[in-house]
Amino acid sequence: MIEIHLSEKVFLVTGASRGLGAETMLRLCQAGAVGAVNYVADPDERNRRDAEEVLKRITASGGRARLYQADVSDAGQVEEMVGQILADHGRLDGIVNNAGIIRDRTARKMTGQEWQSVIDINLTGTFHVCKYAAEVMSEGGRIVNISSISGVLGLFGQANYAASKAGVIALTKVLARELARKQITVNAVAPGLIETDMFRQIPEEAQQRMLGQIPLGRVGQPANVADTVLFLCSDLAAYITGQVIHVNGGWYM
Ligand code: NAP
């Protein structure tokens, strides 16, 4: 029987208070990883409460994890978070750069602020976490960056988002080369249409249009993405680096 064990390895997942991040963190902890659950603070503390719920689910399934607050677009907060993880656990074995936002609008109507906020969180945030984590990460560590099908297809109304996710793919390939000397693998996962809050923000008509282009004819589930990340974080994927794994029901092939 082949099983995946991440026993005692410390994994950070950004934007893990809900959606794909929460599911991925749970999956890694179910495989024995010690979880560092990142969330970003908001004025009414909804994210902290959501992250505490994730922590309860991890504990209920026999796993171990702690919460870490940081806005990934802020280099200082990321540096502090990585330092705190190291102080708490003495090691960092893997990161999943999952935090992301969408601010869809045609390029003609898109404001500079809408462009910049998406680039700042999705692309610059991924860079910040990779930069500070890679400095302290164990030999043989794992980095998984969550890109998107939009980063390769360039979906309508997503100039900011598609550019940020294409950037994540390029960043992944550069880091795969730069970090290979420490046997750290760096890969991207590019989900298609997955049923999370981000998917529910898409108008029904647009959802149906997209579903019509997906050979498997259905929306993906967060577990489909989480399982792919788990594989890339495991010893089974030790010789895979610099790749983009598409999880999209055949929408892009
Ligand atoms: P989601 O439900 O909106 O969750 C995104 C998470 O990122 C939330 O926890 C969010 O916190 C957090 N976040 C936002 N800004 C942050 C910041 N500055 N610092 C730290 N965390 C921050 O989205 P999702 O569907 O799970 O998507 C997760 C990732 O998959 C994203 O990178 C997304 O682009 C990618 N993706 C999703 C799909 C899909 O169909 N769902 C498809 C392709 C790619 P808040 O609660 O404050 O928002």
Tab-separated table of N, CA, C and O and ligand atoms in Angstrom, residues 15 17-20 38 40 46-47 70-72 98-101 121 146-148 161 165 191-194 196-198, ligand 1:
chain	number	residue	atom	x	y	z
A	15	GLY	N	-3.639	32.415	2.796
A	15	GLY	CA	-5.074	32.550	2.494
A	15	GLY	C	-5.824	31.272	2.831
A	15	GLY	O	-6.655	30.811	2.055
A	17	SER	N	-7.943	30.700	5.314
A	17	SER	CA	-9.129	30.847	6.171
A	17	SER	C	-10.383	30.273	5.522
A	17	SER	O	-11.386	30.048	6.186
A	18	ARG	N	-10.342	30.058	4.210
A	18	ARG	CA	-11.509	29.464	3.526
A	18	ARG	C	-11.101	28.938	2.149
A	18	ARG	O	-9.929	29.024	1.771
A	19	GLY	N	-12.088	28.385	1.427
A	19	GLY	CA	-11.880	27.971	0.037
A	19	GLY	C	-10.770	26.934	-0.150
A	19	GLY	O	-10.570	26.051	0.685
A	20	LEU	N	-10.048	27.080	-1.241
A	20	LEU	CA	-9.007	26.114	-1.603
A	20	LEU	C	-7.899	26.062	-0.556
A	20	LEU	O	-7.327	25.000	-0.304
A	38	ASN	N	-2.232	30.576	7.443
A	38	ASN	CA	-2.174	32.047	7.275
A	38	ASN	C	-3.555	32.606	6.970
A	38	ASN	O	-4.329	32.008	6.220
A	40	VAL	N	-5.475	36.834	6.587
A	40	VAL	CA	-5.224	38.270	6.619
A	40	VAL	C	-6.266	38.921	7.533
A	40	VAL	O	-7.447	38.540	7.492
A	46	ARG	N	-13.588	38.654	10.840
A	46	ARG	CA	-14.260	37.488	10.234
A	46	ARG	C	-13.217	36.440	9.816
A	46	ARG	O	-13.395	35.242	10.034
A	47	ASN	N	-12.098	36.918	9.238
A	47	ASN	CA	-11.074	35.977	8.759
A	47	ASN	C	-10.461	35.183	9.902
A	47	ASN	O	-10.152	34.001	9.741
A	70	ALA	N	-0.987	37.530	8.470
A	70	ALA	CA	-0.109	38.373	7.632
A	70	ALA	C	-0.822	38.674	6.330
A	70	ALA	O	-1.509	37.815	5.770
A	71	ASP	N	-0.650	39.909	5.890
A	71	ASP	CA	-1.111	40.296	4.561
A	71	ASP	C	0.048	39.999	3.612
A	71	ASP	O	1.116	40.612	3.733
A	72	VAL	N	-0.143	39.071	2.676
A	72	VAL	CA	1.000	38.641	1.847
A	72	VAL	C	1.545	39.760	0.960
A	72	VAL	O	2.687	39.683	0.502
A	98	ASN	N	-1.394	30.367	-1.919
A	98	ASN	CA	-2.785	30.230	-2.361
A	98	ASN	C	-3.556	31.547	-2.306
A	98	ASN	O	-4.527	31.725	-3.045
A	99	ALA	N	-3.128	32.497	-1.440
A	99	ALA	CA	-3.882	33.750	-1.254
A	99	ALA	C	-4.084	34.438	-2.603
A	99	ALA	O	-3.140	34.573	-3.387
A	100	GLY	N	-5.305	34.850	-2.866
A	100	GLY	CA	-5.566	35.508	-4.144
A	100	GLY	C	-6.915	36.207	-4.146
A	100	GLY	O	-7.799	35.876	-3.357
A	101	ILE	N	-7.036	37.196	-5.020
A	101	ILE	CA	-8.305	37.927	-5.155
A	101	ILE	C	-8.625	38.107	-6.645
A	101	ILE	O	-7.744	37.994	-7.487
A	121	ILE	N	-1.398	41.385	-4.510
A	121	ILE	CA	-1.686	40.204	-3.675
A	121	ILE	C	-1.306	38.910	-4.401
A	121	ILE	O	-0.570	38.075	-3.874
A	146	ILE	N	-0.280	28.652	-6.460
A	146	ILE	CA	-1.580	28.466	-7.113
A	146	ILE	C	-1.739	29.543	-8.194
A	146	ILE	O	-1.848	30.738	-7.894
A	147	SER	N	-1.723	29.079	-9.433
A	147	SER	CA	-1.948	29.963	-10.569
A	147	SER	C	-3.424	29.845	-10.955
A	147	SER	O	-4.288	29.702	-10.090
A	148	SER	N	-3.719	29.886	-12.231
A	148	SER	CA	-5.115	29.748	-12.689
A	148	SER	C	-5.122	29.457	-14.183
A	148	SER	O	-4.194	29.864	-14.903
A	161	TYR	N	-6.047	39.875	-13.299
A	161	TYR	CA	-5.947	38.527	-12.715
A	161	TYR	C	-5.106	37.604	-13.604
A	161	TYR	O	-4.204	36.901	-13.135
A	165	LYS	N	-1.550	35.799	-12.713
A	165	LYS	CA	-1.406	34.339	-12.665
A	165	LYS	C	-0.391	33.835	-13.702
A	165	LYS	O	0.251	32.810	-13.490
A	191	PRO	N	-5.776	25.793	-11.328
A	191	PRO	CA	-7.151	25.285	-11.317
A	191	PRO	C	-7.990	25.944	-12.415
A	191	PRO	O	-7.715	27.071	-12.836
A	192	GLY	N	-9.019	25.218	-12.842
A	192	GLY	CA	-10.011	25.784	-13.770
A	192	GLY	C	-11.148	26.368	-12.958
A	192	GLY	O	-10.938	27.286	-12.151
A	193	LEU	N	-12.342	25.819	-13.151
A	193	LEU	CA	-13.521	26.305	-12.422
A	193	LEU	C	-13.741	25.408	-11.198
A	193	LEU	O	-14.100	24.234	-11.345
A	194	ILE	N	-13.497	25.969	-10.007
A	194	ILE	CA	-13.610	25.171	-8.778
A	194	ILE	C	-14.667	25.813	-7.875
A	194	ILE	O	-14.716	27.044	-7.742
A	196	THR	N	-15.867	27.349	-5.107
A	196	THR	CA	-15.549	28.075	-3.867
A	196	THR	C	-16.280	29.421	-3.929
A	196	THR	O	-16.979	29.700	-4.907
A	197	ASP	N	-16.037	30.279	-2.913
A	197	ASP	CA	-16.677	31.611	-2.905
A	197	ASP	C	-16.296	32.393	-4.161
A	197	ASP	O	-17.098	33.150	-4.696
A	198	MET	N	-15.036	32.200	-4.635
A	198	MET	CA	-14.565	32.926	-5.819
A	198	MET	C	-15.421	32.527	-7.034
A	198	MET	O	-15.824	33.372	-7.835
B	1	NAP	P1	-11.342	32.542	-1.934
B	1	NAP	O1	-12.406	31.610	-1.449
B	1	NAP	O2	-11.685	33.937	-2.265
B	1	NAP	O3	-10.124	32.506	-0.871
B	1	NAP	C1	-8.968	33.302	-1.040
B	1	NAP	C2	-8.255	33.386	0.278
B	1	NAP	O4	-7.136	34.289	0.149
B	1	NAP	C3	-9.145	33.958	1.378
B	1	NAP	O5	-8.891	33.275	2.581
B	1	NAP	C4	-8.672	35.393	1.443
B	1	NAP	O6	-8.973	36.083	2.633
B	1	NAP	C5	-7.186	35.203	1.254
B	1	NAP	N1	-6.515	36.465	0.976
B	1	NAP	C6	-6.936	37.493	0.187
B	1	NAP	N2	-6.050	38.504	0.233
B	1	NAP	C7	-5.050	38.111	1.078
B	1	NAP	C8	-3.860	38.724	1.535
B	1	NAP	N3	-3.500	39.965	1.139
B	1	NAP	N4	-3.075	38.035	2.410
B	1	NAP	C9	-3.422	36.801	2.816
B	1	NAP	N5	-4.534	36.174	2.421
B	1	NAP	C10	-5.347	36.824	1.562
B	1	NAP	O7	-10.642	31.941	-3.231
B	1	NAP	P2	-10.402	30.443	-3.698
B	1	NAP	O8	-11.384	30.136	-4.764
B	1	NAP	O9	-10.254	29.536	-2.539
B	1	NAP	O10	-9.006	30.650	-4.459
B	1	NAP	C11	-7.771	30.292	-3.870
B	1	NAP	C12	-6.680	30.459	-4.920
B	1	NAP	O11	-6.994	29.659	-6.059
B	1	NAP	C13	-6.538	31.885	-5.441
B	1	NAP	O12	-5.184	32.188	-5.663
B	1	NAP	C14	-7.288	31.861	-6.758
B	1	NAP	O13	-6.836	32.823	-7.639
B	1	NAP	C15	-6.992	30.447	-7.223
B	1	NAP	N6	-7.978	29.931	-8.191
B	1	NAP	C16	-9.265	29.687	-7.830
B	1	NAP	C17	-10.170	29.188	-8.774
B	1	NAP	C18	-11.620	28.877	-8.444
B	1	NAP	O14	-12.373	28.536	-9.381
B	1	NAP	N7	-12.050	28.959	-7.215
B	1	NAP	C19	-9.731	28.954	-10.064
B	1	NAP	C20	-8.417	29.218	-10.395
B	1	NAP	C21	-7.543	29.702	-9.443
B	1	NAP	P3	-10.330	37.021	2.675
B	1	NAP	O15	-11.293	36.192	3.408
B	1	NAP	O16	-9.921	38.270	3.321
B	1	NAP	O17	-10.752	37.293	1.269
